[in-house]
């Protein structure tokens, strides 16, 4: 067949360059418009006939010589893998140890021992307030209590020896106990002149300066104390995830401002459904070893709500849908040594989506060659060639 095409091509070339060309030149030389048009129509008809014959010959060559051009496709191999699906939410960082410290008694700030940024321990004295002579009163009460104690002890010895009256003994005991109570009350009141740290943390703000007169109540805040080691995020989760978002599930937290992310676990889940938005609260601890995470920092939270240990994932872009609403993909079967295969359409059932991939619940098996590139241009039963 190839020889026929070569001979035919050579014949056409000879006709164009030989006598045919002289005939055309001769007609043009006569300047006869009708004759020129007639010659053109004749040659055009011959050209169409030759092109049709060439096409027929090409088809015969392709069939007899097994030179049929097959569509090129690219495949991916289905394999099982662990699939974790995440519910994406947004929340703000909080801490339960972020408080304003108020004075417990009125007076002038006698001494401020800390400055902003200082780390303090629980119970550490942060400032003292002028006690207005209360320490002197305490000293007097202690002296009176010591005398009452001595009197009671002597009276008790006499009473044990059956000397004196019972009433004297009881009066001495009452005076001693009353004096001890007065000393304890005075010590407690005097202790309020010292402002102490309720927990360990960092002094975020010194609000009142030394010498300022303060008093208990709103507007007399002296310090803001923050503990950045026990941070957490609270997010509201729709009630439909009540059974899948539980304590201990993995949580990934991303901080857009810091460009950093951490992996943690759900610490607590709420036991109350908010009727206004049908959601429940989830608390996620946030480790803060470097101290970069601050209260009210915005965070994107991904909660693991579903895991499949043996999932098959495929790109959602290669899935098609028929008129009945069934989803399907094409796979390559009967692959030979020349990487030629036959296309087969398979109906699938899909599950959850994560990013560009989707979980296939049924229809595909481990090892299936799924057509990826070219999936939109093939049909069931078609023969294709797999490109490497």
Coordinates of C-alpha atoms in Angstrom, one line a residue:
X1 CA 0.0 0.0 0.0
X2 CA 2.8 2.4 0.8
X3 CA 4.3 1.8 -2.7
X4 CA 0.9 2.7 -4.3
X5 CA 1.0 6.1 -2.5
X6 CA 4.5 6.8 -3.5
X7 CA 3.7 6.0 -7.2
X8 CA 0.6 8.1 -7.1
X9 CA 2.5 11.0 -5.6
X10 CA 5.2 10.8 -8.2
X11 CA 2.6 10.7 -11.0
X12 CA 1.0 13.9 -9.7
X13 CA 4.3 15.6 -9.5
X14 CA 5.2 14.7 -13.1
X15 CA 1.8 15.9 -14.4
X16 CA 2.3 19.2 -12.6
X17 CA 5.8 19.7 -13.9
X18 CA 5.4 18.2 -17.3
X19 CA 2.7 18.3 -20.0
X20 CA 0.0 19.5 -17.6
X21 CA 2.1 22.5 -16.8
X22 CA 2.6 23.3 -20.6
X23 CA -1.1 23.0 -21.2
X24 CA -1.9 25.4 -18.4
X25 CA 0.7 27.8 -19.7
X26 CA -0.7 27.5 -23.2
X27 CA -4.2 28.3 -22.1
X28 CA -3.0 31.3 -20.0
X29 CA -1.1 32.6 -23.0
X30 CA -4.3 32.6 -25.1
X31 CA -5.9 35.1 -22.6
X32 CA -9.2 33.2 -22.9
X33 CA -11.0 33.7 -19.5
X34 CA -13.6 31.0 -20.1
X35 CA -10.9 28.5 -21.1
X36 CA -8.8 29.3 -18.0
X37 CA -11.9 28.9 -15.7
X38 CA -12.7 25.5 -17.3
X39 CA -9.2 24.3 -16.9
X40 CA -9.2 25.3 -13.2
X41 CA -12.4 23.4 -12.5
X42 CA -11.0 20.3 -14.3
X43 CA -7.8 20.4 -12.1
X44 CA -9.8 21.0 -8.9
X45 CA -12.0 18.0 -9.6
X46 CA -8.9 15.8 -10.2
X47 CA -7.4 17.1 -6.9
X48 CA -10.4 16.2 -4.9
X49 CA -10.5 12.7 -6.4
X50 CA -6.9 12.1 -5.6
X51 CA -7.3 13.3 -2.0
X52 CA -10.2 10.9 -1.5
X53 CA -8.1 8.1 -2.9
X54 CA -5.2 9.0 -0.5
X55 CA -7.6 8.9 2.5
X56 CA -8.8 5.5 1.5
X57 CA -5.3 4.2 1.1
X58 CA -4.3 5.6 4.5
X59 CA -7.2 3.8 6.2
X60 CA -6.3 0.5 4.5
X61 CA -2.7 0.9 5.6
X62 CA -3.7 1.6 9.2
X63 CA -5.9 -1.4 9.4
X64 CA -3.7 -3.9 7.5
X65 CA -0.5 -2.6 9.1
X66 CA -1.9 -2.3 12.6
X67 CA -1.1 1.4 12.7
X68 CA -4.3 2.6 14.4
X69 CA -3.7 5.7 16.5
X70 CA -5.0 5.1 20.1
X71 CA -5.9 7.9 22.5
X72 CA -3.2 8.6 25.1
X73 CA -4.2 8.5 28.8
X74 CA -2.4 8.8 32.1
X75 CA -3.4 6.6 35.1
X76 CA -3.0 6.5 38.8
X77 CA -3.0 3.3 40.9
X78 CA -5.6 2.9 43.6
X79 CA -4.1 2.1 47.0
X80 CA -5.4 2.0 50.5
X81 CA -4.1 4.5 53.0
X82 CA -5.1 6.2 56.3
X83 CA -7.6 9.0 55.7
X84 CA -8.2 11.6 58.4
X85 CA -11.0 14.1 57.8
X86 CA -11.0 17.4 59.7
X87 CA -13.7 19.9 60.6
X88 CA -12.4 23.4 60.1
X89 CA -13.4 26.2 62.6
X90 CA -12.1 29.5 63.9
X91 CA -11.5 30.6 67.5
X92 CA -9.5 32.9 69.7
X93 CA -6.9 32.0 72.3
X94 CA -7.9 32.5 75.9
X95 CA -6.4 31.9 79.3
X96 CA -8.2 31.4 82.6
X97 CA -5.3 33.1 84.4
X98 CA -5.6 36.6 83.1
X99 CA -6.8 38.8 85.9
X100 CA -6.8 42.4 87.2
X101 CA -5.5 42.6 90.8
X102 CA -7.3 44.9 93.2
X103 CA -6.3 46.1 96.7
X104 CA -8.2 44.6 99.7
X105 CA -7.8 47.7 101.9
X106 CA -7.8 51.5 101.4
X107 CA -4.5 53.5 101.7
X108 CA -1.6 54.8 99.7
X109 CA 0.7 52.5 97.8
X110 CA 3.7 52.6 100.0
X111 CA 5.9 50.4 97.7
X112 CA 5.6 48.7 94.3
X113 CA 8.1 45.9 94.0
X114 CA 7.6 44.8 90.4
X115 CA 7.5 46.3 86.9
X116 CA 5.9 45.3 83.6
X117 CA 7.3 42.1 82.2
X118 CA 8.5 40.6 85.5
X119 CA 7.8 37.0 86.2
X120 CA 6.3 36.4 89.6
X121 CA 5.5 33.3 91.7
X122 CA 2.3 32.5 93.5
X123 CA 2.1 34.3 96.8
X124 CA 4.9 36.8 96.0
X125 CA 4.4 40.3 97.4
X126 CA 3.8 42.8 94.5
X127 CA 3.1 46.0 96.5
X128 CA 2.4 47.2 100.0
X129 CA -0.2 49.7 101.2
X130 CA 0.2 52.0 104.1
X131 CA -1.5 50.3 107.1
X132 CA -2.3 53.5 108.9
X133 CA -0.7 52.3 112.2
X134 CA -2.3 48.9 112.2
X135 CA 1.1 47.2 112.8
X136 CA 1.4 49.1 116.1
X137 CA -2.0 48.1 117.2
X138 CA -1.1 44.5 116.4
X139 CA 1.9 44.8 118.7
X140 CA -0.2 46.0 121.5
X141 CA -2.7 43.2 121.0
X142 CA 0.1 40.6 121.0
X143 CA 1.3 42.0 124.4
X144 CA -2.2 41.8 125.8
X145 CA -2.5 38.3 124.5
X146 CA 0.8 37.3 126.1
X147 CA -0.4 38.6 129.5
X148 CA -3.7 36.9 129.2
X149 CA -1.9 33.6 128.3
X150 CA 0.3 33.9 131.5
X151 CA -2.7 34.7 133.7
X152 CA -4.6 31.8 132.3
X153 CA -1.8 29.3 132.7
X154 CA -1.3 30.4 136.4
X155 CA -5.0 30.2 137.1
X156 CA -5.1 26.8 135.4
X157 CA -2.4 25.5 137.7
X158 CA -4.2 26.8 140.8
X159 CA -7.4 25.3 139.6
X160 CA -5.8 21.9 139.1
X161 CA -4.6 22.1 142.8
X162 CA -8.2 22.9 143.8
X163 CA -7.2 26.5 144.7
X164 CA -9.4 29.4 143.7
X165 CA -12.9 29.5 142.3
X166 CA -14.2 28.1 139.0
X167 CA -15.3 31.4 137.9
X168 CA -11.8 32.9 138.1
X169 CA -10.5 30.0 136.0
X170 CA -13.2 30.5 133.3
X171 CA -12.7 34.3 133.2
X172 CA -8.9 33.8 132.7
X173 CA -9.6 31.2 129.9
X174 CA -12.1 33.5 128.2
X175 CA -9.8 36.5 128.3
X176 CA -6.9 34.4 126.8
X177 CA -9.0 33.0 123.9
X178 CA -10.5 36.4 123.2
X179 CA -7.0 38.0 123.0
X180 CA -5.8 35.3 120.6
X181 CA -8.8 35.9 118.4
X182 CA -8.2 39.6 118.3
X183 CA -4.5 39.0 117.4
X184 CA -5.6 36.7 114.5
X185 CA -8.1 39.2 113.2
X186 CA -5.5 42.0 113.3
X187 CA -3.0 39.9 111.5
X188 CA -5.5 39.0 108.8
X189 CA -6.4 42.7 108.4
X190 CA -2.8 43.7 108.3
X191 CA -2.0 41.0 105.7
X192 CA -4.4 42.9 103.3
X193 CA -1.8 45.7 103.2
X194 CA 0.3 43.4 101.1
X195 CA -0.8 42.8 97.5
X196 CA 0.2 39.3 96.5
X197 CA 0.2 37.3 93.2
X198 CA -2.7 34.9 93.2
X199 CA -0.8 32.6 90.8
X200 CA 2.5 32.5 89.0
X201 CA 2.7 34.5 85.8
X202 CA 3.9 37.7 84.1
X203 CA 3.1 41.3 85.2
X204 CA 1.5 42.5 82.0
X205 CA 0.6 46.0 83.3
X206 CA 1.4 48.1 86.3
X207 CA -1.7 50.3 86.5
X208 CA -1.2 52.3 89.7
X209 CA 2.1 54.1 90.6
X210 CA 3.8 54.2 93.9
X211 CA 2.1 56.8 96.2
X212 CA -1.3 56.5 94.6
X213 CA -4.2 56.2 97.0
X214 CA -6.2 53.1 96.3
X215 CA -9.3 51.4 97.7
X216 CA -11.2 48.2 97.1
X217 CA -13.6 48.3 94.2
X218 CA -13.9 49.1 90.5
X219 CA -11.4 51.6 89.2
X220 CA -8.6 50.7 91.7
X221 CA -6.9 48.0 89.6
X222 CA -3.2 47.9 90.5
X223 CA -1.8 45.1 88.3
X224 CA -2.7 42.9 85.4
X225 CA -1.3 39.4 85.8
X226 CA -1.2 36.9 83.0
X227 CA -0.1 33.3 82.9
X228 CA 0.7 32.3 79.3
X229 CA 1.6 28.7 80.1
X230 CA -2.0 27.5 80.4
X231 CA -3.6 28.7 77.1
X232 CA -6.6 27.2 75.4
X233 CA -9.1 27.8 72.5
X234 CA -12.8 27.4 72.8
X235 CA -14.7 26.8 69.5
X236 CA -18.4 26.2 68.9
X237 CA -19.1 22.9 67.1
X238 CA -22.4 22.1 65.3
X239 CA -24.5 19.5 67.2
X240 CA -24.3 17.1 64.2
X241 CA -20.7 16.4 65.2
X242 CA -21.6 15.5 68.8
X243 CA -20.8 11.8 68.3
X244 CA -17.6 12.3 66.3
X245 CA -15.9 15.3 68.0
X246 CA -15.0 13.9 71.4
X247 CA -12.4 14.3 74.1
X248 CA -9.0 13.0 73.1
X249 CA -9.5 13.5 69.3
X250 CA -6.6 15.2 67.4
X251 CA -6.8 18.9 66.8
X252 CA -4.5 21.0 64.6
X253 CA -4.2 24.7 65.3
X254 CA -2.8 27.3 62.9
X255 CA -2.0 30.9 63.8
X256 CA -2.1 33.1 60.7
X257 CA -0.4 36.0 62.3
X258 CA 2.6 33.9 63.5
X259 CA 2.6 31.6 60.5
X260 CA 3.0 28.7 62.9
X261 CA 0.9 25.6 63.7
X262 CA 0.7 23.0 66.5
X263 CA -0.9 19.6 67.0
X264 CA -2.8 19.0 70.2
X265 CA -5.9 17.1 71.4
X266 CA -9.4 18.0 72.5
X267 CA -9.3 18.5 76.3
X268 CA -13.0 19.0 77.1
X269 CA -16.4 18.9 75.3
X270 CA -19.4 20.8 76.5
X271 CA -22.5 19.1 77.9
X272 CA -24.9 21.8 76.8
X273 CA -26.4 22.5 73.4
X274 CA -26.8 26.2 72.7
X275 CA -30.4 26.5 71.5
X276 CA -29.6 29.7 69.6
X277 CA -27.1 28.2 67.2
X278 CA -27.4 24.4 67.9
X279 CA -23.8 24.0 68.9
X280 CA -21.7 22.8 71.8
X281 CA -18.3 24.1 73.1
X282 CA -15.0 22.3 72.7
X283 CA -11.9 23.3 74.7
X284 CA -8.5 22.7 73.1
X285 CA -5.3 23.3 75.1
X286 CA -2.5 25.3 73.5
X287 CA 1.1 24.6 74.5
X288 CA 3.1 27.8 74.7
X289 CA 6.6 26.9 75.6
X290 CA 8.2 29.9 73.7
X291 CA 5.6 32.4 75.0
X292 CA 4.7 33.7 71.5
X293 CA 1.0 32.9 71.7
X294 CA -1.0 35.7 73.4
X295 CA -4.6 35.9 74.7
X296 CA -7.2 36.8 72.0
X297 CA -4.9 35.7 69.1
X298 CA -6.9 34.4 66.2
X299 CA -6.5 30.8 65.3
X300 CA -7.8 28.3 62.7
X301 CA -8.7 25.0 64.2
X302 CA -9.0 21.7 62.4
X303 CA -10.8 18.9 64.5
X304 CA -10.5 15.3 63.5
X305 CA -14.0 14.0 63.2
X306 CA -13.5 10.9 61.0
X307 CA -10.7 8.4 60.4
X308 CA -10.6 5.5 57.9
X309 CA -7.6 3.3 58.2
X310 CA -8.0 1.6 54.8
X311 CA -9.4 4.4 52.5
X312 CA -8.9 4.8 48.7
X313 CA -8.5 8.5 47.8
X314 CA -8.8 9.9 44.3
X315 CA -8.9 13.4 42.8
X316 CA -12.5 14.6 42.8
X317 CA -11.8 16.2 39.4
X318 CA -11.8 12.9 37.5
X319 CA -15.3 11.8 38.7
X320 CA -18.2 12.1 36.3
X321 CA -21.9 11.7 36.9
X322 CA -24.6 10.1 34.6
X323 CA -28.2 11.1 34.1
X324 CA -29.3 9.0 37.0
X325 CA -27.0 10.8 39.4
X326 CA -24.5 7.9 39.7
X327 CA -20.9 8.8 40.0
X328 CA -18.4 6.9 37.9
X329 CA -14.7 6.8 36.9
X330 CA -12.9 5.0 34.1
X331 CA -10.2 2.3 34.7
X332 CA -7.7 0.7 32.4
X333 CA -7.9 -3.1 32.1
X334 CA -6.2 -5.8 30.2
X335 CA -2.9 -3.8 29.9
X336 CA -0.5 -5.5 27.5
X337 CA 3.2 -5.2 27.0
X338 CA 2.8 -2.2 24.6
X339 CA 0.9 -0.3 27.4
X340 CA -2.3 -0.7 25.5
X341 CA -5.5 -1.2 27.6
X342 CA -9.3 -1.3 27.4
X343 CA -11.4 1.3 29.1
X344 CA -14.0 0.2 31.6
X345 CA -16.5 2.4 33.4
X346 CA -17.1 1.7 37.1
X347 CA -19.8 3.1 39.3
X348 CA -18.5 4.3 42.6
X349 CA -19.8 5.5 46.0
X350 CA -18.0 8.4 47.5
X351 CA -17.6 9.6 51.1
X352 CA -15.9 12.6 52.7
X353 CA -13.8 15.2 50.9
X354 CA -10.5 16.7 52.1
X355 CA -8.9 19.3 49.9
X356 CA -8.7 18.1 46.3
X357 CA -9.2 14.4 47.2
X358 CA -12.3 12.4 47.9
X359 CA -12.8 9.1 49.7
X360 CA -14.2 6.2 47.6
X361 CA -16.4 3.9 49.7
X362 CA -17.2 1.2 47.1
X363 CA -16.5 0.4 43.4
X364 CA -12.7 0.5 43.4
X365 CA -10.2 -2.0 44.6
X366 CA -6.6 -1.8 45.7
X367 CA -4.5 -1.9 42.5
X368 CA -7.0 -0.5 40.0
X369 CA -5.5 1.7 37.2
X370 CA -7.7 4.7 37.3
X371 CA -7.6 7.0 34.2
X372 CA -6.6 10.5 35.3
X373 CA -5.5 12.6 32.3
X374 CA -7.9 11.9 29.4
X375 CA -10.8 10.7 31.6
X376 CA -13.2 13.2 30.0
X377 CA -12.4 12.1 26.4
X378 CA -12.7 8.3 26.6
X379 CA -15.7 5.9 26.7
X380 CA -16.5 2.5 28.0
X381 CA -14.9 -0.3 25.9
X382 CA -12.5 2.0 24.0
X383 CA -8.9 0.9 23.4
X384 CA -6.3 3.4 24.7
X385 CA -2.6 3.7 25.2
X386 CA -1.1 4.5 28.6
X387 CA 1.6 7.1 28.5
X388 CA 4.5 6.9 31.0

